[in-house]
Amino acid sequence: MNNTIQYRGYIGSVEFSEEDGLFYGKVMGIRSLISYEGENAKALIDDFHGAVDDYLAMCEAEGRTPEVAYKGSFNIRISPELHKRLVIYTTAHNISLNRYIEDTLEKSPAAQAQ
């Protein structure tokens, strides 16, 4: 089962509340809260599409640029010792730390999924 849905470049989560008997979710990767719900899969998808469309229309009406999810920049925290070893390695191999991390992550199983 896939726990995400996509529309117009936005990715939404898919959750189920047994207590309420509803599917629900929110758009991931942006600060604005865009949520949706439905009693079945079709209703959830329809509400997700409507919520994204409403968000984009609101941004246009207010003259502001809609948030873009997953811009390609994020911060990670690692130990100072690992940071030092990585910098030494990448410097010795004449590559940037950023390029090394990107290449390493690109080979990970998570990056191969889809």
mmCIF file of C-alpha atoms in Angstrom:
data_model
loop_
_atom_site.group_PDB
_atom_site.id
_atom_site.type_symbol
_atom_site.label_atom_id
_atom_site.label_comp_id
_atom_site.label_asym_id
_atom_site.label_seq_id
_atom_site.Cartn_x
_atom_site.Cartn_y
_atom_site.Cartn_z
ATOM 1 C CA MET A 1 0.000 0.000 0.000
ATOM 2 C CA ASN A 2 1.228 3.460 -0.864
ATOM 3 C CA ASN A 3 0.749 5.997 1.925
ATOM 4 C CA THR A 4 1.165 9.058 -0.287
ATOM 5 C CA ILE A 5 -0.704 10.730 -3.121
ATOM 6 C CA GLN A 6 0.540 13.334 -5.604
ATOM 7 C CA TYR A 7 -1.062 16.215 -7.452
ATOM 8 C CA ARG A 8 0.352 19.305 -9.191
ATOM 9 C CA GLY A 9 3.794 18.731 -7.695
ATOM 10 C CA TYR A 10 2.568 18.294 -4.111
ATOM 11 C CA ILE A 11 2.793 15.080 -2.103
ATOM 12 C CA GLY A 12 0.156 14.285 0.481
ATOM 13 C CA SER A 13 0.055 11.735 3.271
ATOM 14 C CA VAL A 14 -2.684 9.120 3.584
ATOM 15 C CA GLU A 15 -3.804 8.122 7.073
ATOM 16 C CA PHE A 16 -6.864 6.344 8.450
ATOM 17 C CA SER A 17 -8.740 7.071 11.661
ATOM 18 C CA GLU A 18 -10.538 3.935 12.791
ATOM 19 C CA GLU A 19 -12.320 5.954 15.473
ATOM 20 C CA ASP A 20 -13.782 8.427 12.961
ATOM 21 C CA GLY A 21 -13.995 6.023 10.026
ATOM 22 C CA LEU A 22 -12.199 8.585 7.827
ATOM 23 C CA PHE A 23 -9.159 8.763 5.635
ATOM 24 C CA TYR A 24 -7.218 11.996 6.124
ATOM 25 C CA GLY A 25 -3.887 13.581 5.318
ATOM 26 C CA LYS A 26 -1.853 16.713 4.827
ATOM 27 C CA VAL A 27 0.505 18.072 2.197
ATOM 28 C CA MET A 28 4.071 17.216 3.156
ATOM 29 C CA GLY A 29 7.241 19.264 2.787
ATOM 30 C CA ILE A 30 5.801 22.771 3.176
ATOM 31 C CA ARG A 31 5.111 24.992 6.181
ATOM 32 C CA SER A 32 1.537 25.845 5.189
ATOM 33 C CA LEU A 33 -1.047 23.439 6.563
ATOM 34 C CA ILE A 34 -3.079 21.921 3.748
ATOM 35 C CA SER A 35 -5.243 19.102 5.037
ATOM 36 C CA TYR A 36 -7.988 16.959 3.512
ATOM 37 C CA GLU A 37 -10.214 14.011 4.347
ATOM 38 C CA GLY A 38 -12.694 11.597 2.885
ATOM 39 C CA GLU A 39 -14.876 8.615 3.744
ATOM 40 C CA ASN A 40 -13.266 6.528 0.982
ATOM 41 C CA ALA A 41 -10.271 6.643 -1.347
ATOM 42 C CA LYS A 42 -12.027 8.587 -4.103
ATOM 43 C CA ALA A 43 -13.381 11.172 -1.665
ATOM 44 C CA LEU A 44 -9.918 11.554 -0.106
ATOM 45 C CA ILE A 45 -8.277 12.104 -3.498
ATOM 46 C CA ASP A 46 -10.983 14.552 -4.574
ATOM 47 C CA ASP A 47 -10.582 16.548 -1.346
ATOM 48 C CA PHE A 48 -6.774 16.489 -1.709
ATOM 49 C CA HIS A 49 -7.039 17.886 -5.248
ATOM 50 C CA GLY A 50 -9.511 20.528 -4.077
ATOM 51 C CA ALA A 51 -7.313 21.529 -1.141
ATOM 52 C CA VAL A 52 -4.250 21.954 -3.376
ATOM 53 C CA ASP A 53 -6.277 23.885 -5.967
ATOM 54 C CA ASP A 54 -7.678 26.135 -3.221
ATOM 55 C CA TYR A 55 -4.184 26.763 -1.830
ATOM 56 C CA LEU A 56 -2.833 27.720 -5.255
ATOM 57 C CA ALA A 57 -5.833 29.971 -5.952
ATOM 58 C CA MET A 58 -5.413 31.673 -2.556
ATOM 59 C CA CYS A 59 -1.713 32.288 -3.234
ATOM 60 C CA GLU A 60 -2.550 33.783 -6.614
ATOM 61 C CA ALA A 61 -5.283 35.997 -5.151
ATOM 62 C CA GLU A 62 -2.898 37.247 -2.446
ATOM 63 C CA GLY A 63 -0.082 37.774 -4.950
ATOM 64 C CA ARG A 64 2.326 35.441 -3.208
ATOM 65 C CA THR A 65 4.369 32.568 -4.525
ATOM 66 C CA PRO A 66 3.153 29.111 -3.437
ATOM 67 C CA GLU A 67 5.593 27.126 -1.336
ATOM 68 C CA VAL A 68 7.562 24.475 -3.173
ATOM 69 C CA ALA A 69 8.224 21.221 -1.371
ATOM 70 C CA TYR A 70 11.567 19.492 -1.405
ATOM 71 C CA LYS A 71 13.767 22.207 -2.858
ATOM 72 C CA GLY A 72 16.864 20.039 -2.582
ATOM 73 C CA SER A 73 18.330 21.570 0.537
ATOM 74 C CA PHE A 74 18.224 20.165 4.056
ATOM 75 C CA ASN A 75 20.373 20.166 7.179
ATOM 76 C CA ILE A 76 21.679 17.065 8.879
ATOM 77 C CA ARG A 77 23.401 16.615 12.213
ATOM 78 C CA ILE A 78 26.334 14.245 12.503
ATOM 79 C CA SER A 79 29.109 13.823 15.022
ATOM 80 C CA PRO A 80 32.023 16.245 14.793
ATOM 81 C CA GLU A 81 34.389 13.292 14.309
ATOM 82 C CA LEU A 82 32.424 11.938 11.326
ATOM 83 C CA HIS A 83 32.205 15.433 9.865
ATOM 84 C CA LYS A 84 35.989 15.779 10.131
ATOM 85 C CA ARG A 85 36.639 12.368 8.522
ATOM 86 C CA LEU A 86 34.290 13.172 5.651
ATOM 87 C CA VAL A 87 35.963 16.524 4.967
ATOM 88 C CA ILE A 88 39.412 14.897 5.006
ATOM 89 C CA TYR A 89 38.236 12.163 2.615
ATOM 90 C CA THR A 90 36.481 14.504 0.181
ATOM 91 C CA THR A 91 39.359 16.981 0.161
ATOM 92 C CA ALA A 92 41.829 14.175 -0.567
ATOM 93 C CA HIS A 93 39.620 13.008 -3.449
ATOM 94 C CA ASN A 94 39.074 16.527 -4.813
ATOM 95 C CA ILE A 95 35.281 16.466 -4.460
ATOM 96 C CA SER A 96 32.986 18.645 -2.423
ATOM 97 C CA LEU A 97 31.402 17.307 0.724
ATOM 98 C CA ASN A 98 28.007 18.147 -0.766
ATOM 99 C CA ARG A 99 28.733 16.134 -3.950
ATOM 100 C CA TYR A 100 29.968 13.159 -1.893
ATOM 101 C CA ILE A 101 26.816 13.144 0.266
ATOM 102 C CA GLU A 102 24.554 13.494 -2.780
ATOM 103 C CA ASP A 103 26.330 10.656 -4.625
ATOM 104 C CA THR A 104 26.160 8.428 -1.547
ATOM 105 C CA LEU A 105 22.474 9.120 -0.964
ATOM 106 C CA GLU A 106 21.685 8.597 -4.647
ATOM 107 C CA LYS A 107 22.938 5.010 -4.290
ATOM 108 C CA SER A 108 20.773 4.321 -1.228
ATOM 109 C CA PRO A 109 17.707 2.039 -1.425
ATOM 110 C CA ALA A 110 15.448 4.977 -0.522
ATOM 111 C CA ALA A 111 16.612 6.923 -3.584
ATOM 112 C CA GLN A 112 16.035 3.893 -5.810
ATOM 113 C CA ALA A 113 12.395 3.532 -4.647
ATOM 114 C CA GLN A 114 9.483 4.785 -6.766
#
